[in-house]
Short mmCIF file of C-alpha atoms in Angstrom, two decimals:
data_model
loop_
_atom_site.label_atom_id
_atom_site.label_comp_id
_atom_site.label_asym_id
_atom_site.label_seq_id
_atom_site.Cartn_x
_atom_site.Cartn_y
_atom_site.Cartn_z
CA MET A 274 12.70 -22.31 42.80
CA LYS A 275 10.42 -21.43 39.24
CA LEU A 276 12.16 -18.69 37.81
CA LEU A 277 9.94 -18.21 34.39
CA SER A 278 6.08 -18.44 34.24
CA THR A 279 3.91 -20.89 33.35
CA LYS A 280 3.43 -19.48 29.36
CA ALA A 281 6.76 -18.95 29.36
CA THR A 282 7.94 -22.45 30.10
CA CYS A 283 4.76 -24.11 28.43
CA ASN A 284 5.15 -26.70 25.05
CA SER A 285 2.40 -25.11 22.94
CA HIS A 286 4.48 -22.78 21.04
CA GLY A 287 5.22 -25.46 18.08
CA GLN A 288 8.97 -24.19 17.83
CA ASP A 289 9.64 -28.05 17.86
CA SER A 290 7.66 -28.55 15.21
CA SER A 291 9.72 -30.11 12.02
CA TYR A 292 8.58 -26.74 10.11
CA PHE A 293 11.15 -24.45 12.63
CA LEU A 294 13.04 -27.50 12.76
CA GLY A 295 14.05 -27.50 9.20
CA TRP A 296 14.82 -23.79 9.46
CA GLU A 297 17.39 -24.76 12.41
CA GLU A 298 18.99 -27.09 10.44
CA TYR A 299 19.61 -24.69 7.25
CA GLU A 300 20.92 -21.95 9.49
CA LYS A 301 23.34 -24.21 11.07
CA ASN A 302 24.46 -24.83 7.09
CA PRO A 303 22.94 -22.56 4.48
CA TYR A 304 24.14 -22.68 1.09
CA ASP A 305 26.32 -20.05 -0.59
CA GLU A 306 27.39 -20.60 -3.99
CA VAL A 307 30.75 -19.52 -3.32
CA HIS A 308 31.25 -20.13 0.39
CA ASN A 309 29.09 -23.04 0.97
CA PRO A 310 28.21 -24.74 -2.02
CA LYS A 311 27.29 -27.97 -0.22
CA GLY A 312 25.28 -26.38 2.23
CA ILE A 313 21.72 -26.57 2.59
CA ILE A 314 19.15 -24.86 -0.21
CA GLN A 315 16.41 -22.86 2.31
CA MET A 316 13.17 -24.11 0.48
CA GLY A 317 11.08 -23.41 3.77
CA LEU A 318 10.37 -19.91 3.49
CA ALA A 319 7.87 -17.82 1.80
CA GLU A 320 9.21 -15.04 0.86
CA ASN A 321 9.08 -13.15 -2.28
CA GLN A 322 12.06 -11.90 -3.61
CA LEU A 323 11.51 -11.64 -7.20
CA CYS A 324 10.41 -7.87 -7.36
CA PHE A 325 13.16 -6.08 -5.39
CA ASP A 326 14.78 -4.54 -8.21
CA LEU A 327 11.38 -2.46 -8.95
CA LEU A 328 11.19 -1.32 -5.62
CA GLU A 329 14.54 -0.30 -5.64
CA SER A 330 13.92 1.40 -8.67
CA TRP A 331 11.24 3.58 -6.93
CA LEU A 332 13.13 4.00 -4.07
CA GLU A 333 16.06 5.70 -6.19
CA LYS A 334 13.50 7.80 -8.09
CA ASN A 335 11.79 9.07 -5.19
CA PRO A 336 14.55 10.09 -2.69
CA ASP A 337 12.53 12.33 -0.70
CA ALA A 338 10.22 9.30 0.60
CA ALA A 339 12.97 7.09 1.15
CA GLY A 340 14.99 9.96 2.97
CA PHE A 341 12.20 11.19 5.10
CA LYS A 342 11.74 14.61 3.38
CA ARG A 343 8.78 16.62 2.13
CA ASP A 344 8.76 18.83 -0.83
CA GLY A 345 12.39 18.69 -0.20
CA LYS A 346 12.85 19.22 3.76
CA SER A 347 13.20 16.86 6.51
CA ILE A 348 10.57 15.78 8.51
CA PHE A 349 12.77 13.25 10.49
CA ARG A 350 11.84 15.23 13.80
CA GLU A 351 8.15 14.81 13.13
CA LEU A 352 8.37 10.87 12.39
CA ALA A 353 10.74 10.43 15.51
CA LEU A 354 8.34 11.32 17.83
CA PHE A 355 5.07 9.51 19.09
CA GLN A 356 2.48 8.89 16.38
CA ASP A 357 -1.01 8.00 17.15
CA TYR A 358 -1.43 4.13 17.60
CA HIS A 359 -4.65 4.60 14.84
CA GLY A 360 -2.02 4.68 12.46
CA MET A 361 -1.26 7.59 9.42
CA PRO A 362 -4.55 8.47 7.72
CA ALA A 363 -2.44 8.56 4.39
CA PHE A 364 -1.19 4.92 5.23
CA LYS A 365 -4.59 3.57 5.91
CA LYS A 366 -5.86 5.08 3.01
CA ALA A 367 -2.65 3.65 0.48
CA ILE A 368 -3.38 0.49 1.80
CA VAL A 369 -7.07 0.06 1.22
CA ASP A 370 -6.73 1.69 -1.89
CA PHE A 371 -3.84 -1.20 -2.75
CA MET A 372 -6.02 -4.07 -1.46
CA ALA A 373 -8.79 -2.88 -3.60
CA GLU A 374 -6.54 -2.96 -6.82
CA ILE A 375 -5.53 -6.53 -6.16
CA ARG A 376 -8.94 -7.28 -6.15
CA GLY A 377 -9.65 -5.70 -9.66
CA ASN A 378 -11.57 -2.51 -7.33
CA LYS A 379 -14.54 -5.29 -7.65
CA VAL A 380 -14.74 -4.61 -3.59
CA THR A 381 -13.58 -1.26 -1.76
CA PHE A 382 -12.42 -0.92 1.64
CA ASP A 383 -13.09 1.71 4.39
CA PRO A 384 -9.83 3.24 5.70
CA ASN A 385 -11.38 4.02 9.03
CA HIS A 386 -12.37 0.07 9.44
CA ILE A 387 -8.83 -1.08 9.30
CA VAL A 388 -6.09 -1.52 11.90
CA LEU A 389 -2.99 -1.55 11.39
CA THR A 390 -0.53 -4.40 13.17
CA ALA A 391 3.10 -5.85 12.88
CA GLY A 392 2.54 -8.40 10.36
CA SER A 393 -0.23 -10.58 9.74
CA THR A 394 0.86 -12.75 13.18
CA SER A 395 0.23 -9.87 15.16
CA ALA A 396 -3.35 -9.32 13.23
CA ASN A 397 -4.59 -13.16 13.25
CA GLU A 398 -3.37 -13.08 17.63
CA THR A 399 -5.48 -9.71 18.18
CA LEU A 400 -8.54 -11.15 16.48
CA MET A 401 -7.97 -14.04 18.48
CA PHE A 402 -8.20 -12.08 21.79
CA CYS A 403 -11.03 -9.72 20.61
CA LEU A 404 -13.32 -12.80 19.30
CA ALA A 405 -12.61 -15.55 21.58
CA GLU A 406 -12.41 -16.25 25.37
CA GLN A 407 -9.55 -18.98 26.60
CA GLY A 408 -10.78 -22.90 26.00
CA ASP A 409 -12.69 -21.89 22.85
CA ALA A 410 -12.16 -23.01 19.95
CA PHE A 411 -11.56 -22.16 15.66
CA LEU A 412 -11.91 -24.35 12.76
CA LEU A 413 -9.06 -24.46 10.62
CA PRO A 414 -8.92 -26.33 6.97
CA THR A 415 -6.39 -28.93 6.86
CA PRO A 416 -3.55 -28.87 5.67
CA TYR A 417 -2.65 -25.35 7.18
CA TYR A 418 0.23 -23.03 8.01
CA PRO A 419 2.28 -24.67 10.72
CA GLY A 420 2.85 -20.75 12.58
CA PHE A 421 -0.67 -20.96 13.23
CA ASP A 422 -0.61 -22.93 16.47
CA ARG A 423 1.79 -20.56 17.77
CA ASP A 424 0.08 -17.52 16.07
CA LEU A 425 -3.59 -18.44 17.60
CA LYS A 426 -2.88 -20.71 20.48
CA TRP A 427 0.41 -19.93 22.06
CA ARG A 428 -0.76 -16.85 24.54
CA THR A 429 -4.62 -16.61 23.77
CA GLY A 430 -5.53 -20.11 24.73
CA VAL A 431 -7.67 -20.69 21.79
CA GLU A 432 -8.07 -23.98 20.57
CA ILE A 433 -7.87 -25.23 17.22
CA VAL A 434 -10.21 -27.95 15.71
CA PRO A 435 -9.22 -29.09 12.16
CA ILE A 436 -11.41 -29.03 9.10
CA GLN A 437 -9.78 -32.74 7.58
CA CYS A 438 -9.64 -31.78 3.62
CA ASN A 439 -7.87 -34.66 1.50
CA SER A 440 -6.53 -34.97 -1.72
CA SER A 441 -9.73 -36.77 -3.27
CA ASN A 442 -11.29 -33.46 -3.71
CA ASN A 443 -7.70 -31.26 -3.89
CA PHE A 444 -7.90 -30.60 -0.49
CA GLN A 445 -11.39 -28.34 -0.82
CA VAL A 446 -13.49 -27.69 2.13
CA THR A 447 -16.59 -29.60 2.42
CA GLU A 448 -20.34 -29.42 4.05
CA ALA A 449 -19.12 -32.64 5.53
CA ALA A 450 -15.58 -32.01 6.94
CA LEU A 451 -17.00 -28.52 8.18
CA GLN A 452 -20.13 -30.30 10.13
CA GLN A 453 -17.53 -33.29 11.30
CA ALA A 454 -15.43 -30.72 12.69
CA TYR A 455 -18.17 -28.78 14.64
CA GLU A 456 -19.38 -32.04 16.11
CA GLU A 457 -15.71 -32.68 17.21
CA ALA A 458 -15.42 -29.50 18.73
CA GLN A 459 -18.58 -29.93 20.35
CA LYS A 460 -17.34 -33.53 21.97
CA ARG A 461 -14.44 -32.16 23.36
CA ASN A 462 -17.09 -29.63 24.89
CA LEU A 463 -15.22 -26.77 23.12
CA LYS A 464 -17.34 -23.47 21.99
CA VAL A 465 -16.82 -22.75 18.11
CA LYS A 466 -16.27 -19.17 17.97
CA GLY A 467 -15.90 -19.09 14.20
CA VAL A 468 -13.71 -20.19 11.04
CA LEU A 469 -10.52 -19.30 10.08
CA VAL A 470 -9.20 -19.93 6.27
CA THR A 471 -6.04 -18.59 4.51
CA ASN A 472 -7.50 -17.78 1.02
CA PRO A 473 -5.22 -17.75 -1.35
CA SER A 474 -3.87 -21.32 0.84
CA ASN A 475 -0.84 -21.71 2.42
CA PRO A 476 0.33 -24.25 2.05
CA LEU A 477 -2.23 -25.55 -0.96
CA GLY A 478 -0.57 -22.13 -3.26
CA THR A 479 -4.73 -22.29 -4.46
CA THR A 480 -7.29 -20.20 -4.19
CA MET A 481 -10.76 -21.08 -2.65
CA SER A 482 -13.84 -21.38 -4.93
CA ARG A 483 -17.01 -18.95 -4.63
CA GLY A 484 -18.41 -22.28 -3.57
CA GLU A 485 -16.40 -23.17 -0.55
CA LEU A 486 -16.61 -19.07 0.64
CA ASN A 487 -20.78 -19.50 0.23
CA LEU A 488 -20.46 -22.50 2.24
CA LEU A 489 -18.22 -20.95 5.26
CA VAL A 490 -20.65 -17.88 5.08
CA ASP A 491 -23.63 -20.11 5.45
CA PHE A 492 -22.10 -22.08 7.94
CA ILE A 493 -21.24 -18.68 10.38
CA LYS A 494 -25.05 -17.38 9.14
CA GLU A 495 -26.60 -20.63 10.45
CA HIS A 496 -24.51 -20.18 13.97
CA GLY A 497 -25.39 -16.63 14.85
CA ASP A 498 -22.31 -16.22 17.05
CA MET A 499 -19.82 -17.42 15.08
CA HIS A 500 -16.96 -15.62 12.91
CA LEU A 501 -15.33 -16.01 9.76
CA ILE A 502 -11.41 -14.84 9.53
CA SER A 503 -10.01 -14.83 5.79
CA ASP A 504 -6.37 -14.60 5.67
CA GLU A 505 -6.06 -13.15 2.83
CA ILE A 506 -2.07 -12.00 2.53
CA TYR A 507 -1.34 -14.03 -0.77
CA SER A 508 -4.10 -12.18 -2.90
CA GLY A 509 -1.13 -10.89 -4.72
CA THR A 510 0.05 -13.32 -5.50
CA VAL A 511 -2.27 -15.45 -7.99
CA PHE A 512 -0.69 -15.96 -11.09
CA SER A 513 -2.99 -17.87 -13.22
CA SER A 514 -6.68 -18.89 -13.67
CA PRO A 515 -8.92 -19.05 -11.51
CA GLY A 516 -8.37 -15.32 -10.12
CA PHE A 517 -8.57 -14.74 -6.60
CA VAL A 518 -12.27 -14.00 -5.16
CA SER A 519 -12.27 -11.97 -1.70
CA VAL A 520 -14.63 -12.81 1.27
CA MET A 521 -15.74 -9.66 0.98
CA GLU A 522 -16.52 -9.95 -2.70
CA VAL A 523 -18.23 -12.63 -1.89
CA LEU A 524 -20.55 -10.65 0.77
CA LYS A 525 -21.30 -8.11 -1.69
CA GLU A 526 -22.78 -10.54 -4.33
CA ARG A 527 -24.97 -11.76 -1.62
CA ASN A 528 -26.07 -8.26 -0.51
CA GLU A 529 -24.41 -9.34 2.97
CA LEU A 530 -22.37 -5.80 3.13
CA LYS A 531 -23.36 -3.03 5.37
CA VAL A 532 -25.14 -0.17 3.57
CA SER A 533 -24.63 2.26 6.24
CA SER A 534 -24.04 3.33 9.19
CA ASN A 535 -27.37 3.27 10.10
CA GLU A 536 -28.15 0.05 8.86
CA ASP A 537 -30.38 -1.95 12.05
CA ASP A 538 -28.43 -2.95 14.77
CA ASN A 539 -30.52 -5.36 15.62
CA ASN A 540 -30.94 -7.42 12.55
CA ALA A 541 -29.19 -11.18 13.62
CA ASP A 542 -28.53 -11.84 10.35
CA ARG A 543 -26.27 -9.29 9.44
CA VAL A 544 -22.97 -11.57 8.45
CA TRP A 545 -21.13 -8.69 7.43
CA ASP A 546 -20.43 -7.90 11.26
CA ARG A 547 -18.83 -11.40 11.76
CA VAL A 548 -16.31 -11.46 8.79
CA HIS A 549 -13.11 -10.14 8.98
CA VAL A 550 -10.22 -9.97 6.50
CA VAL A 551 -6.43 -10.23 7.32
CA TYR A 552 -3.92 -8.60 5.13
CA SER A 553 -0.10 -7.67 5.14
CA LEU A 554 2.55 -6.46 2.47
CA SER A 555 4.79 -9.26 3.32
CA LYS A 556 4.26 -11.53 0.38
CA ASP A 557 2.56 -9.36 -2.04
CA LEU A 558 5.04 -6.39 -1.60
CA GLY A 559 7.80 -8.77 -0.32
CA LEU A 560 8.52 -7.10 2.70
CA PRO A 561 8.16 -8.89 5.66
CA GLY A 562 10.99 -7.10 7.43
CA PHE A 563 8.33 -3.83 7.11
CA ARG A 564 6.30 -6.01 9.75
CA VAL A 565 2.88 -4.16 8.29
CA GLY A 566 -0.29 -6.08 8.63
CA ALA A 567 -3.88 -5.06 8.96
CA ILE A 568 -7.25 -6.48 10.05
CA TYR A 569 -10.32 -5.06 8.16
CA SER A 570 -13.70 -5.23 9.79
CA GLU A 571 -17.19 -3.42 9.40
CA ASN A 572 -17.55 -4.28 13.16
CA ASP A 573 -16.95 -1.58 15.08
CA ASP A 574 -16.41 -2.67 18.41
CA VAL A 575 -13.74 -5.49 16.76
CA VAL A 576 -12.16 -2.06 15.49
CA SER A 577 -12.04 -0.40 18.32
CA ALA A 578 -10.94 -3.08 20.48
CA ALA A 579 -8.27 -4.11 18.02
CA THR A 580 -6.85 -1.08 17.81
CA LYS A 581 -6.17 -0.55 21.34
CA MET A 582 -4.50 -3.86 21.30
CA SER A 583 -2.57 -2.45 18.17
CA SER A 584 -0.30 -0.89 20.90
CA PHE A 585 1.77 -3.64 21.52
CA GLY A 586 2.52 -4.10 17.86
CA LEU A 587 2.28 -0.75 16.25
CA VAL A 588 4.24 -0.12 12.46
CA SER A 589 6.71 2.49 12.63
CA SER A 590 6.18 6.00 11.60
CA GLN A 591 9.12 5.86 9.14
CA THR A 592 7.61 2.44 7.37
CA GLN A 593 4.48 3.98 7.27
CA TYR A 594 5.70 7.40 5.61
CA LEU A 595 7.55 5.63 3.08
CA LEU A 596 4.69 2.81 2.08
CA SER A 597 2.15 5.27 1.84
CA ALA A 598 4.39 6.89 -0.69
CA MET A 599 4.82 3.98 -2.73
CA LEU A 600 1.12 2.71 -2.56
CA GLY A 601 0.08 6.21 -3.61
CA ASP A 602 2.44 5.76 -6.57
CA LYS A 603 -0.71 4.23 -8.89
CA LYS A 604 1.81 3.92 -11.86
CA PHE A 605 4.01 2.15 -10.07
CA THR A 606 1.44 -0.23 -8.39
CA LYS A 607 -0.08 -1.13 -11.36
CA LEU A 608 3.54 -1.88 -13.24
CA TYR A 609 4.62 -3.72 -9.61
CA ILE A 610 1.45 -6.25 -9.33
CA THR A 611 1.58 -7.14 -13.63
CA GLU A 612 5.22 -8.08 -12.77
CA ASN A 613 4.83 -9.52 -10.26
CA GLU A 614 2.00 -11.59 -11.26
CA LYS A 615 4.47 -12.93 -14.74
CA ARG A 616 7.26 -13.52 -12.42
CA LEU A 617 5.91 -15.71 -10.34
CA LYS A 618 4.21 -17.71 -12.66
CA ARG A 619 7.56 -18.45 -14.31
CA ARG A 620 9.12 -19.13 -11.52
CA GLN A 621 6.41 -21.26 -10.50
CA ARG A 622 6.60 -23.20 -13.81
CA MET A 623 10.36 -23.79 -13.43
CA LEU A 624 9.47 -25.86 -9.99
CA VAL A 625 7.02 -27.48 -11.56
CA SER A 626 9.55 -28.63 -14.57
CA GLY A 627 12.01 -29.34 -12.27
CA LEU A 628 9.99 -31.88 -10.20
CA GLN A 629 8.22 -33.65 -13.22
CA LYS A 630 12.03 -34.21 -14.76
CA ALA A 631 12.29 -35.90 -11.43
CA GLY A 632 9.18 -38.02 -11.58
CA ILE A 633 7.13 -35.72 -8.58
CA GLY A 634 4.21 -34.53 -8.87
CA CYS A 635 1.76 -31.60 -7.24
CA LEU A 636 -0.90 -30.03 -6.62
CA GLU A 637 -1.82 -27.67 -9.63
CA SER A 638 -1.55 -24.18 -8.17
CA ASN A 639 -2.41 -20.42 -9.28
CA ALA A 640 -1.34 -18.80 -6.26
CA GLY A 641 0.96 -18.35 -2.88
CA LEU A 642 5.04 -18.78 -3.09
CA PHE A 643 4.74 -22.47 -2.83
CA CYS A 644 3.63 -26.00 -4.56
CA TRP A 645 2.39 -28.86 -2.39
CA VAL A 646 4.31 -31.46 -3.60
CA ASP A 647 3.52 -35.05 -4.06
CA MET A 648 5.85 -37.08 -2.54
CA ARG A 649 4.08 -40.09 -1.58
CA HIS A 650 5.65 -42.71 -3.64
CA LEU A 651 9.00 -42.18 -2.48
CA LEU A 652 7.82 -43.49 1.23
CA SER A 653 9.04 -46.98 2.57
CA SER A 654 5.49 -46.91 3.97
CA ASN A 655 2.22 -44.62 4.14
CA THR A 656 3.28 -43.59 7.52
CA PHE A 657 3.99 -40.14 9.12
CA GLU A 658 6.96 -42.04 10.45
CA ALA A 659 8.16 -43.05 6.71
CA GLU A 660 7.25 -39.10 5.92
CA MET A 661 9.57 -37.72 8.72
CA ASP A 662 12.42 -40.33 7.43
CA LEU A 663 12.38 -38.61 3.61
CA TRP A 664 12.65 -35.47 5.08
CA LYS A 665 15.29 -35.83 7.25
CA LYS A 666 17.17 -37.49 4.19
CA ILE A 667 16.22 -34.39 1.85
CA VAL A 668 17.05 -31.82 4.59
CA TYR A 669 20.56 -34.10 5.51
CA GLN A 670 21.43 -35.97 2.11
CA VAL A 671 19.93 -33.69 -0.57
CA GLY A 672 20.56 -30.52 1.20
CA LEU A 673 17.10 -29.06 0.74
CA ASN A 674 15.00 -27.59 3.32
CA ILE A 675 11.27 -28.54 2.85
CA SER A 676 8.30 -28.11 5.03
CA PRO A 677 6.68 -31.89 5.60
CA GLY A 678 3.12 -32.19 5.37
CA SER A 679 2.31 -33.20 9.04
CA SER A 680 3.76 -30.12 10.08
CA CYS A 681 0.78 -28.56 8.59
CA HIS A 682 -1.45 -30.76 10.21
CA CYS A 683 -1.98 -32.63 6.79
CA THR A 684 -4.18 -36.05 7.21
CA GLU A 685 -2.17 -38.09 4.60
CA PRO A 686 1.48 -38.86 4.79
CA GLY A 687 4.11 -37.61 1.76
CA TRP A 688 3.04 -34.23 1.03
CA PHE A 689 5.50 -31.61 1.42
CA ARG A 690 5.37 -27.46 0.77
CA VAL A 691 8.36 -26.41 -1.44
CA CYS A 692 8.87 -22.62 -1.79
CA PHE A 693 10.28 -21.18 -4.93
CA ALA A 694 10.65 -17.21 -4.87
CA ASN A 695 12.97 -17.04 -2.26
CA MET A 696 16.47 -17.82 -4.21
CA SER A 697 17.48 -17.12 -7.92
CA GLU A 698 16.94 -19.56 -10.53
CA GLN A 699 20.69 -20.61 -10.57
CA THR A 700 19.49 -22.07 -6.94
CA LEU A 701 16.42 -23.32 -8.10
CA ASN A 702 18.00 -25.25 -10.90
CA LEU A 703 20.46 -26.71 -8.45
CA ALA A 704 17.88 -27.60 -6.01
CA MET A 705 16.12 -29.62 -8.69
CA LYS A 706 19.30 -31.39 -9.84
CA ARG A 707 19.68 -32.66 -6.35
CA LEU A 708 16.42 -33.88 -6.04
CA THR A 709 16.65 -35.58 -9.23
CA ALA A 710 19.85 -37.51 -8.67
CA PHE A 711 18.22 -38.25 -5.17
CA VAL A 712 14.82 -39.86 -6.68
CA VAL A 713 17.17 -42.03 -9.22
CA GLU A 714 19.16 -43.14 -5.97
CA CYS A 715 15.77 -43.92 -4.69
CA THR A 716 14.12 -45.97 -7.76
CA GLY A 717 17.36 -47.73 -8.75
CA ASN A 718 19.90 -46.89 -11.47
CA GLY A 719 20.21 -47.88 -14.72
CA GLY A 720 17.51 -49.30 -16.80
CA SER A 721 15.30 -49.78 -13.43
CA ALA A 722 15.59 -46.05 -12.94
CA LYS A 723 14.29 -45.37 -16.47
CA ARG A 724 11.24 -48.05 -15.93
CA ASN A 725 10.50 -46.60 -12.28
CA GLY A 726 10.46 -42.85 -13.86
CA GLY A 727 8.23 -44.13 -16.52
CA LEU A 728 6.07 -45.59 -14.80
CA LYS A 729 5.80 -42.23 -12.62
CA MET A 730 5.29 -40.50 -15.27
CA LYS A 731 1.79 -42.22 -16.22
CA SER A 732 0.67 -41.69 -12.56
CA LEU A 733 1.44 -38.07 -12.95
CA THR A 734 -0.27 -37.38 -16.44
CA LYS A 735 -3.50 -39.09 -14.73
CA TRP A 736 -2.68 -36.65 -11.69
CA VAL A 737 -2.28 -33.65 -13.96
CA PHE A 738 -5.13 -34.47 -15.84
CA ARG A 739 -7.42 -34.90 -12.63
CA LEU A 740 -6.35 -31.37 -11.26
CA SER A 741 -6.95 -29.98 -14.98
CA SER A 742 -10.37 -30.81 -14.70
CA ARG A 743 -10.75 -29.22 -11.38
CA ARG A 744 -9.93 -26.05 -12.88
CA ASP A 745 -11.71 -25.96 -15.98
CA GLY A 746 -14.78 -26.48 -13.38
CA ARG A 747 -13.66 -23.46 -11.33
CA GLU A 748 -13.12 -21.69 -14.44
CA GLN A 749 -16.97 -22.34 -15.47
CA GLU A 750 -17.78 -21.53 -11.77
CA GLU A 751 -15.75 -18.00 -12.22
CA ARG A 752 -17.92 -16.95 -15.78
#
């Protein structure tokens, strides 16, 4: 007798991915400086814990907000009762202002066009339900966040077709790769409903260039029934040049934004109607446990449908009240954004330096809470089997949980995502010591280890030079 539904028992959730399996191994044997010093260090979790002291300081200075009071009087009963699922106007205004501030106020957002959701997971799935039917497809550049296999596909039935990007151009989206993905979808008899990108990229830790964003806008403009979703949940984690460019900024530069509510509804080229932004406070503000996500769209029909669906994943009234006060404090948000940038930059440099000392290179990043690390030279062969063997050694022998590139659908074996913002500096230094010892053991001992290290540093120099050239080119584009 079948007790559970097909959906409950299907194997498309993605929970068996090495990305999630690494978490399970960590939870069985978590590192603790005192109680379990030989345990596994969690480097597979993209959490931002670097500015908790700023958040805690604000809470101490604002006891009314933290204690659910207004002008010294408790509003607990008011917040405890049911709230309209459209969200509190004060919070919607505060979050769109914060989004604009992160983007240097180059673009603004209308609070009437934002939909609150319980995190970006809910936001992305809601957009899939709004924009696509079961069996339709979205194109995603590789490598991409492993959770998308769950978030976009599991309950919606929407398919993902990869846009195959590779290290030859530092994993940037090209017109050829975009067209190839579209043709692959057609071969599979899939209707392509749009493209979804993460900007800044998870797992690359890089921002998309204006050229890439314009390419994507041109693509959906050419195909009049397609949408572009820009997941911008890491927009406030950019810590070095080139700066972050939102797809909304590109639309503004192209004069593609909606001018007024009276704009001709019969205009088939109104691209603004088919571009949607996903946002969250999980990464920028380091509050994943608060479950605050959002959809921003200028499409009234999408906003209306998504608002109805948001009733299945609301943000609590208490959370909205607290964060509307915090984000409404402009002196605090300015301080936070500046200090967060400084701390992320310092921590990322610590990781890159530690990797270089171990003879390991990585893609030059300017955003995010992780680095895209190149361990191809440590593979026994150029295969994904060899990548999994290396990953298992790093998890079980070295005691570091990192995410293999195959879990992110990378087309090249040997790349790994390594997080740096969810631990102390002491723990990060210990992780680098463990990794260095492992590389020395892999490449030989004594003189041979030094020779191998020297050879690796030569290739590292070429790699960094190539990436620096890319950065210089993109800085020219920014100007």
